Short mmCIF file of C-alpha atoms and ligand atoms in Angstrom, two decimals:
data_model
loop_
_atom_site.label_atom_id
_atom_site.label_comp_id
_atom_site.label_asym_id
_atom_site.label_seq_id
_atom_site.Cartn_x
_atom_site.Cartn_y
_atom_site.Cartn_z
CA MET X 1 -41.87 -39.96 49.89
CA ASN X 2 -43.04 -37.10 52.22
CA ILE X 3 -41.85 -33.66 51.54
CA ALA X 4 -42.48 -30.37 53.47
CA VAL X 5 -41.88 -27.49 51.95
CA VAL X 6 -41.97 -24.44 54.21
CA GLY X 7 -41.72 -21.28 51.50
CA SER X 8 -42.96 -18.74 48.93
CA ILE X 9 -45.85 -18.39 46.83
CA ASN X 10 -46.27 -15.99 44.30
CA MET X 11 -48.04 -14.88 41.04
CA ASP X 12 -45.69 -13.93 38.35
CA LEU X 13 -46.22 -11.45 36.15
CA VAL X 14 -44.21 -11.96 32.82
CA TYR X 15 -43.53 -9.33 30.11
CA LEU X 16 -41.42 -10.57 27.07
CA VAL X 17 -39.13 -7.42 25.90
CA PRO X 18 -36.70 -7.09 23.43
CA HIS X 19 -33.67 -6.60 26.29
CA ILE X 20 -33.78 -5.77 29.88
CA VAL X 21 -35.04 -2.48 30.36
CA GLN X 22 -32.24 -0.13 31.79
CA ALA X 23 -32.09 2.87 34.11
CA GLY X 24 -34.21 5.70 32.74
CA GLU X 25 -35.12 3.79 29.79
CA THR X 26 -39.14 3.07 28.81
CA LEU X 27 -39.67 -0.04 26.70
CA HIS X 28 -42.80 -1.59 25.16
CA SER X 29 -43.65 -5.47 26.04
CA THR X 30 -44.50 -7.62 23.33
CA LYS X 31 -46.34 -9.96 25.50
CA HIS X 32 -47.62 -10.10 28.81
CA GLU X 33 -48.75 -13.55 30.67
CA LEU X 34 -49.60 -14.88 34.02
CA PHE X 35 -48.03 -17.77 35.50
CA PHE X 36 -48.19 -19.19 38.84
CA GLY X 37 -44.75 -18.80 40.87
CA GLY X 38 -42.63 -18.15 43.90
CA LYS X 39 -39.61 -20.66 44.74
CA GLY X 40 -41.38 -22.39 47.29
CA ALA X 41 -44.66 -23.26 45.20
CA ASN X 42 -42.27 -24.09 42.12
CA GLN X 43 -40.30 -26.71 44.44
CA ALA X 44 -43.50 -27.73 45.85
CA VAL X 45 -45.19 -28.45 42.30
CA THR X 46 -42.05 -29.99 40.60
CA ALA X 47 -42.08 -32.59 43.53
CA SER X 48 -45.73 -33.30 43.70
CA GLN X 49 -45.78 -34.11 40.00
CA LEU X 50 -42.87 -36.52 40.26
CA GLY X 51 -45.08 -38.60 42.53
CA ALA X 52 -44.35 -37.17 46.30
CA ASN X 53 -46.86 -36.47 48.74
CA VAL X 54 -46.22 -32.68 49.47
CA ASP X 55 -47.31 -30.70 52.49
CA PHE X 56 -47.18 -26.71 51.92
CA ILE X 57 -46.32 -24.28 55.24
CA GLY X 58 -46.83 -20.72 54.16
CA ASN X 59 -48.95 -17.78 53.01
CA VAL X 60 -50.93 -16.60 50.23
CA GLY X 61 -52.68 -13.21 50.00
CA ALA X 62 -56.60 -12.88 51.45
CA ASP X 63 -57.21 -11.37 47.70
CA ASP X 64 -58.20 -12.59 44.07
CA PHE X 65 -54.76 -13.68 43.63
CA GLY X 66 -54.55 -15.85 46.86
CA GLU X 67 -57.22 -17.61 45.87
CA LEU X 68 -55.98 -18.48 42.23
CA VAL X 69 -52.45 -19.48 43.53
CA LYS X 70 -53.83 -21.89 46.59
CA LEU X 71 -55.91 -23.43 44.03
CA ASN X 72 -53.46 -23.90 41.81
CA LEU X 73 -51.38 -25.91 44.39
CA GLN X 74 -54.55 -28.11 45.28
CA ASP X 75 -54.84 -28.76 41.42
CA LYS X 76 -51.25 -29.70 41.25
CA GLY X 77 -51.62 -32.30 44.40
CA VAL X 78 -50.01 -30.56 47.17
CA ASN X 79 -51.56 -30.40 50.39
CA THR X 80 -52.67 -26.75 51.31
CA ALA X 81 -54.05 -27.26 54.56
CA ALA X 82 -51.26 -25.03 56.31
CA ILE X 83 -51.56 -22.11 53.98
CA GLN X 84 -52.87 -19.34 55.40
CA LYS X 85 -54.49 -16.25 54.08
CA VAL X 86 -53.12 -12.78 54.90
CA GLY X 87 -52.17 -9.36 53.33
CA LEU X 88 -51.58 -9.38 49.42
CA THR X 89 -50.27 -12.49 47.57
CA GLY X 90 -46.47 -12.28 46.40
CA GLN X 91 -45.84 -11.18 43.12
CA ALA X 92 -42.92 -11.35 40.77
CA ILE X 93 -42.41 -8.70 38.11
CA ILE X 94 -40.52 -10.62 35.42
CA GLN X 95 -39.05 -9.32 32.26
CA LEU X 96 -37.95 -12.18 29.82
CA ALA X 97 -35.71 -10.82 26.81
CA ASP X 98 -35.28 -12.22 23.69
CA SER X 99 -32.15 -13.49 24.84
CA GLY X 100 -33.51 -15.81 27.53
CA GLU X 101 -32.41 -13.50 30.41
CA ASN X 102 -34.73 -12.60 32.78
CA SER X 103 -34.68 -9.69 35.49
CA ILE X 104 -37.20 -10.16 38.77
CA VAL X 105 -38.57 -7.76 40.82
CA LEU X 106 -39.97 -9.18 43.76
CA PHE X 107 -43.08 -7.88 46.05
CA PRO X 108 -43.18 -10.28 49.13
CA GLY X 109 -46.70 -9.50 50.51
CA ALA X 110 -48.04 -12.48 52.44
CA ASN X 111 -44.74 -14.50 51.96
CA PHE X 112 -42.64 -11.91 54.53
CA LEU X 113 -46.12 -12.38 56.87
CA VAL X 114 -45.19 -16.08 57.56
CA THR X 115 -44.33 -16.16 61.35
CA ALA X 116 -42.23 -18.87 63.44
CA GLU X 117 -45.33 -19.42 65.40
CA GLN X 118 -46.87 -20.48 62.50
CA ILE X 119 -44.22 -23.01 61.59
CA GLN X 120 -44.45 -24.28 65.27
CA ALA X 121 -48.34 -24.97 65.08
CA ASP X 122 -47.58 -27.30 61.72
CA ARG X 123 -44.86 -28.75 63.11
CA GLU X 124 -45.94 -32.30 62.80
CA ARG X 125 -46.23 -31.86 58.83
CA ILE X 126 -42.37 -31.12 59.17
CA GLU X 127 -41.60 -34.21 61.72
CA LYS X 128 -43.38 -36.46 59.71
CA SER X 129 -41.65 -35.84 56.26
CA ASP X 130 -38.37 -37.34 54.76
CA VAL X 131 -37.27 -34.07 53.44
CA LEU X 132 -37.68 -30.65 54.45
CA LEU X 133 -37.11 -28.14 51.35
CA LEU X 134 -36.62 -24.44 51.99
CA GLN X 135 -35.63 -21.39 50.21
CA LEU X 136 -35.21 -17.79 51.35
CA GLU X 137 -38.07 -15.82 49.90
CA ILE X 138 -39.98 -15.78 53.27
CA PRO X 139 -38.26 -14.26 56.59
CA MET X 140 -34.94 -16.06 58.15
CA ALA X 141 -36.53 -16.73 61.31
CA VAL X 142 -39.13 -18.65 59.67
CA VAL X 143 -36.48 -20.96 57.64
CA GLU X 144 -34.53 -21.16 60.93
CA ALA X 145 -37.68 -22.52 63.13
CA ALA X 146 -38.49 -25.00 60.37
CA ALA X 147 -34.83 -26.15 60.10
CA ASN X 148 -34.86 -26.69 64.07
CA ILE X 149 -37.93 -28.79 64.07
CA ALA X 150 -36.38 -30.81 61.14
CA VAL X 151 -33.24 -31.39 62.77
CA GLU X 152 -34.64 -32.46 66.17
CA GLN X 153 -36.61 -35.17 64.23
CA GLY X 154 -33.54 -36.16 61.90
CA VAL X 155 -35.46 -35.01 58.72
CA HIS X 156 -33.19 -34.03 56.00
CA ILE X 157 -33.27 -30.41 55.20
CA ILE X 158 -32.43 -29.17 51.46
CA LEU X 159 -31.62 -25.46 51.36
CA ASN X 160 -31.70 -23.43 48.22
CA PRO X 161 -30.31 -20.35 49.48
CA ALA X 162 -31.70 -17.92 47.02
CA PRO X 163 -32.56 -15.04 46.43
CA ALA X 164 -28.82 -14.95 47.85
CA GLN X 165 -28.17 -13.78 51.31
CA GLN X 166 -25.73 -14.44 54.26
CA ILE X 167 -26.91 -17.72 56.57
CA SER X 168 -25.70 -18.52 59.87
CA ASN X 169 -23.52 -20.89 60.65
CA SER X 170 -26.05 -22.31 63.11
CA LEU X 171 -28.37 -22.70 60.15
CA LEU X 172 -25.66 -23.92 57.50
CA SER X 173 -24.65 -26.86 60.41
CA LYS X 174 -28.21 -28.38 60.14
CA VAL X 175 -28.29 -28.40 56.14
CA SER X 176 -28.08 -31.81 54.49
CA ILE X 177 -27.73 -30.11 50.82
CA LEU X 178 -27.14 -26.87 50.05
CA THR X 179 -28.12 -25.98 46.41
CA PRO X 180 -26.62 -22.29 45.67
CA ASN X 181 -25.98 -20.99 42.20
CA GLU X 182 -22.32 -19.71 41.41
CA THR X 183 -23.51 -16.12 42.57
CA GLU X 184 -25.15 -17.49 45.90
CA LEU X 185 -21.89 -19.50 46.50
CA ALA X 186 -19.80 -16.58 46.04
CA ILE X 187 -21.86 -14.22 48.48
CA LEU X 188 -22.36 -17.05 50.91
CA THR X 189 -18.24 -17.83 51.22
CA ASN X 190 -16.74 -14.40 49.87
CA LEU X 191 -14.87 -16.41 47.70
CA LYS X 192 -14.67 -16.64 43.73
CA THR X 193 -16.34 -19.20 41.90
CA GLU X 194 -14.93 -18.94 38.46
CA THR X 195 -13.01 -22.54 38.04
CA GLU X 196 -13.75 -25.84 39.28
CA GLU X 197 -10.69 -25.31 42.05
CA ASP X 198 -12.99 -22.19 43.04
CA LEU X 199 -15.81 -24.18 43.40
CA PHE X 200 -14.05 -27.04 45.42
CA GLN X 201 -12.19 -24.15 47.96
CA ALA X 202 -15.83 -22.55 48.16
CA CYS X 203 -17.55 -25.59 48.66
CA SER X 204 -15.08 -26.86 51.07
CA LEU X 205 -15.46 -23.79 53.20
CA LEU X 206 -19.35 -24.92 53.78
CA LEU X 207 -18.66 -28.42 54.42
CA GLN X 208 -16.30 -26.97 57.28
CA LYS X 209 -19.24 -25.22 58.58
CA GLY X 210 -21.23 -28.35 58.61
CA VAL X 211 -23.05 -28.62 55.34
CA GLY X 212 -23.83 -32.41 54.48
CA ALA X 213 -23.28 -31.63 50.82
CA VAL X 214 -23.07 -28.71 48.42
CA VAL X 215 -24.81 -29.02 45.28
CA VAL X 216 -23.87 -25.79 42.59
CA THR X 217 -26.07 -25.04 39.76
CA LEU X 218 -24.13 -23.69 36.77
CA GLY X 219 -26.80 -23.38 34.06
CA GLU X 220 -25.86 -24.32 30.92
CA LYS X 221 -22.53 -25.94 32.34
CA GLY X 222 -24.58 -28.47 34.77
CA SER X 223 -23.68 -28.55 38.20
CA TYR X 224 -21.07 -29.49 40.55
CA TYR X 225 -21.06 -31.45 43.77
CA LEU X 226 -19.08 -32.00 46.85
CA ASN X 227 -19.79 -34.13 50.07
CA GLN X 228 -17.31 -35.54 52.37
CA ASN X 229 -16.90 -38.66 50.27
CA GLU X 230 -16.85 -37.42 46.46
CA ARG X 231 -16.87 -34.51 44.39
CA GLY X 232 -18.02 -34.24 40.65
CA HIS X 233 -19.56 -32.66 37.83
CA VAL X 234 -22.46 -33.22 36.08
CA GLN X 235 -22.92 -32.08 32.56
CA ALA X 236 -26.04 -30.16 30.96
CA ASN X 237 -27.25 -31.28 27.60
CA GLN X 238 -28.20 -28.81 24.94
CA VAL X 239 -31.67 -28.29 25.16
CA GLU X 240 -33.79 -25.41 23.09
CA VAL X 241 -34.46 -22.86 26.11
CA LYS X 242 -37.76 -21.03 26.11
CA ASP X 243 -37.54 -19.39 29.61
CA THR X 244 -35.02 -20.11 32.49
CA THR X 245 -37.34 -18.95 35.28
CA GLY X 246 -38.15 -21.73 37.81
CA ALA X 247 -35.40 -24.17 36.51
CA GLY X 248 -33.34 -23.86 39.82
CA ASP X 249 -36.76 -24.36 41.75
CA ALA X 250 -37.55 -27.83 39.71
CA PHE X 251 -33.83 -28.93 40.07
CA ASN X 252 -34.52 -28.63 43.87
CA GLY X 253 -37.85 -30.20 43.75
CA ALA X 254 -36.71 -33.20 41.97
CA LEU X 255 -33.58 -33.49 43.67
CA ALA X 256 -35.51 -33.80 47.06
CA VAL X 257 -37.53 -36.95 45.14
CA GLY X 258 -34.49 -38.58 44.05
CA MET X 259 -33.27 -38.24 47.63
CA CYS X 260 -36.51 -39.71 48.90
CA ARG X 261 -36.36 -42.63 46.58
CA GLY X 262 -32.98 -43.49 48.14
CA ASN X 263 -30.58 -42.36 45.20
CA SER X 264 -27.23 -41.71 45.68
CA LEU X 265 -26.33 -38.07 45.65
CA ARG X 266 -25.16 -37.90 41.84
CA GLU X 267 -28.03 -40.33 40.66
CA SER X 268 -30.11 -37.32 41.98
CA ILE X 269 -28.32 -34.47 40.63
CA LEU X 270 -28.69 -36.43 37.43
CA TYR X 271 -32.25 -36.96 37.50
CA ALA X 272 -32.83 -33.41 38.58
CA SER X 273 -31.08 -31.96 35.68
CA LYS X 274 -32.85 -33.93 33.63
CA VAL X 275 -36.09 -32.15 34.81
CA ALA X 276 -34.93 -28.58 34.92
CA GLU X 277 -33.73 -29.36 31.12
CA TYR X 278 -37.55 -30.25 30.41
CA VAL X 279 -38.92 -27.17 32.21
CA VAL X 280 -36.63 -24.54 30.46
CA THR X 281 -38.39 -25.68 27.45
CA GLN X 282 -41.57 -24.65 28.62
CA MET X 283 -43.10 -20.93 29.40
CA GLY X 284 -43.58 -20.19 33.00
CA ALA X 285 -42.07 -21.62 36.37
CA GLN X 286 -44.21 -24.41 36.73
CA PRO X 287 -45.00 -26.39 33.27
CA ALA X 288 -46.68 -29.91 33.53
CA ILE X 289 -43.82 -32.18 33.90
CA PRO X 290 -44.63 -35.47 31.34
CA THR X 291 -45.42 -38.23 33.39
CA TYR X 292 -42.67 -40.48 32.22
CA PHE X 293 -40.58 -38.14 34.75
CA ARG X 294 -42.12 -40.25 37.52
CA VAL X 295 -40.36 -43.18 36.67
CA ASN X 296 -36.88 -43.25 38.45
CA LYS X 297 -34.72 -41.97 35.46
O1 RIB O 1 -37.25 -19.07 40.98
C1 RIB O 1 -38.12 -18.45 40.11
C2 RIB O 1 -39.31 -17.52 41.08
O2 RIB O 1 -38.40 -16.77 41.71
C3 RIB O 1 -40.43 -17.43 39.95
O3 RIB O 1 -41.15 -18.09 39.76
C4 RIB O 1 -40.52 -15.77 40.97
O4 RIB O 1 -41.79 -16.04 41.75
C5 RIB O 1 -39.55 -15.71 42.16
O5 RIB O 1 -40.11 -16.25 43.03
#
């Protein structure tokens, strides 16, 4: 199982708060913790913990956080040879409310300094992979450059379109599996995403644009999927939620592992859901994942 991740690496500065701060309000945080984060890094760490060989292409800052986040990836088994140090490490300032809701301010830092040239220089890492995992916390031109290399070599692309933004038809046509949440799906399609019929219409539009399959993550309502042959809904199990940060990333990392194992789309979604359900019971975006998840479940 060879997975390339081209994406973001952050330090997450998490503040526990009674509620998400309102405009003009000053609020005391009850606890502050640092966690390793960044959508790309979270997805890479999940896939690595589940037994995949993971190669990361991206940037950390030439600062103390940069050293720490890179060492963390190495500790978690991710190959960091193609990670460069430049500028300041990306940060996510995260308010985590008692209700479990969160709100995030992103400082992209070094993540926005990743270049298409850098991806070209490390293109073999993508070419030798079974799956390329992409998200949108790095410049869109870089995401497109990585996708072009993958498509030329027949490498499957899983694109997590987060944070939400518009995506060109050209990029969509190269994606094997697109994994929006409901909000991202609505922004991508300009359609409602409230009912199952809405989801079907919105996902169908993306299939018409050449996406291979769409998997919509619906939080506690599970997920909905559609490809040319099947559609379905996977229910979520009730768990005691501590922190939802990184749940979507764990889902994507595990989905990539499931597909690498040659499982069906539905089997891979069931597996990814179980991993994500575990992650929300733990604090931070990259909790240690129990080794029993390495066995195909
Ligand atoms: O998806 C969660 C991640 O989004 C956090 O780890 C934070 O770094 C932001 O990038």
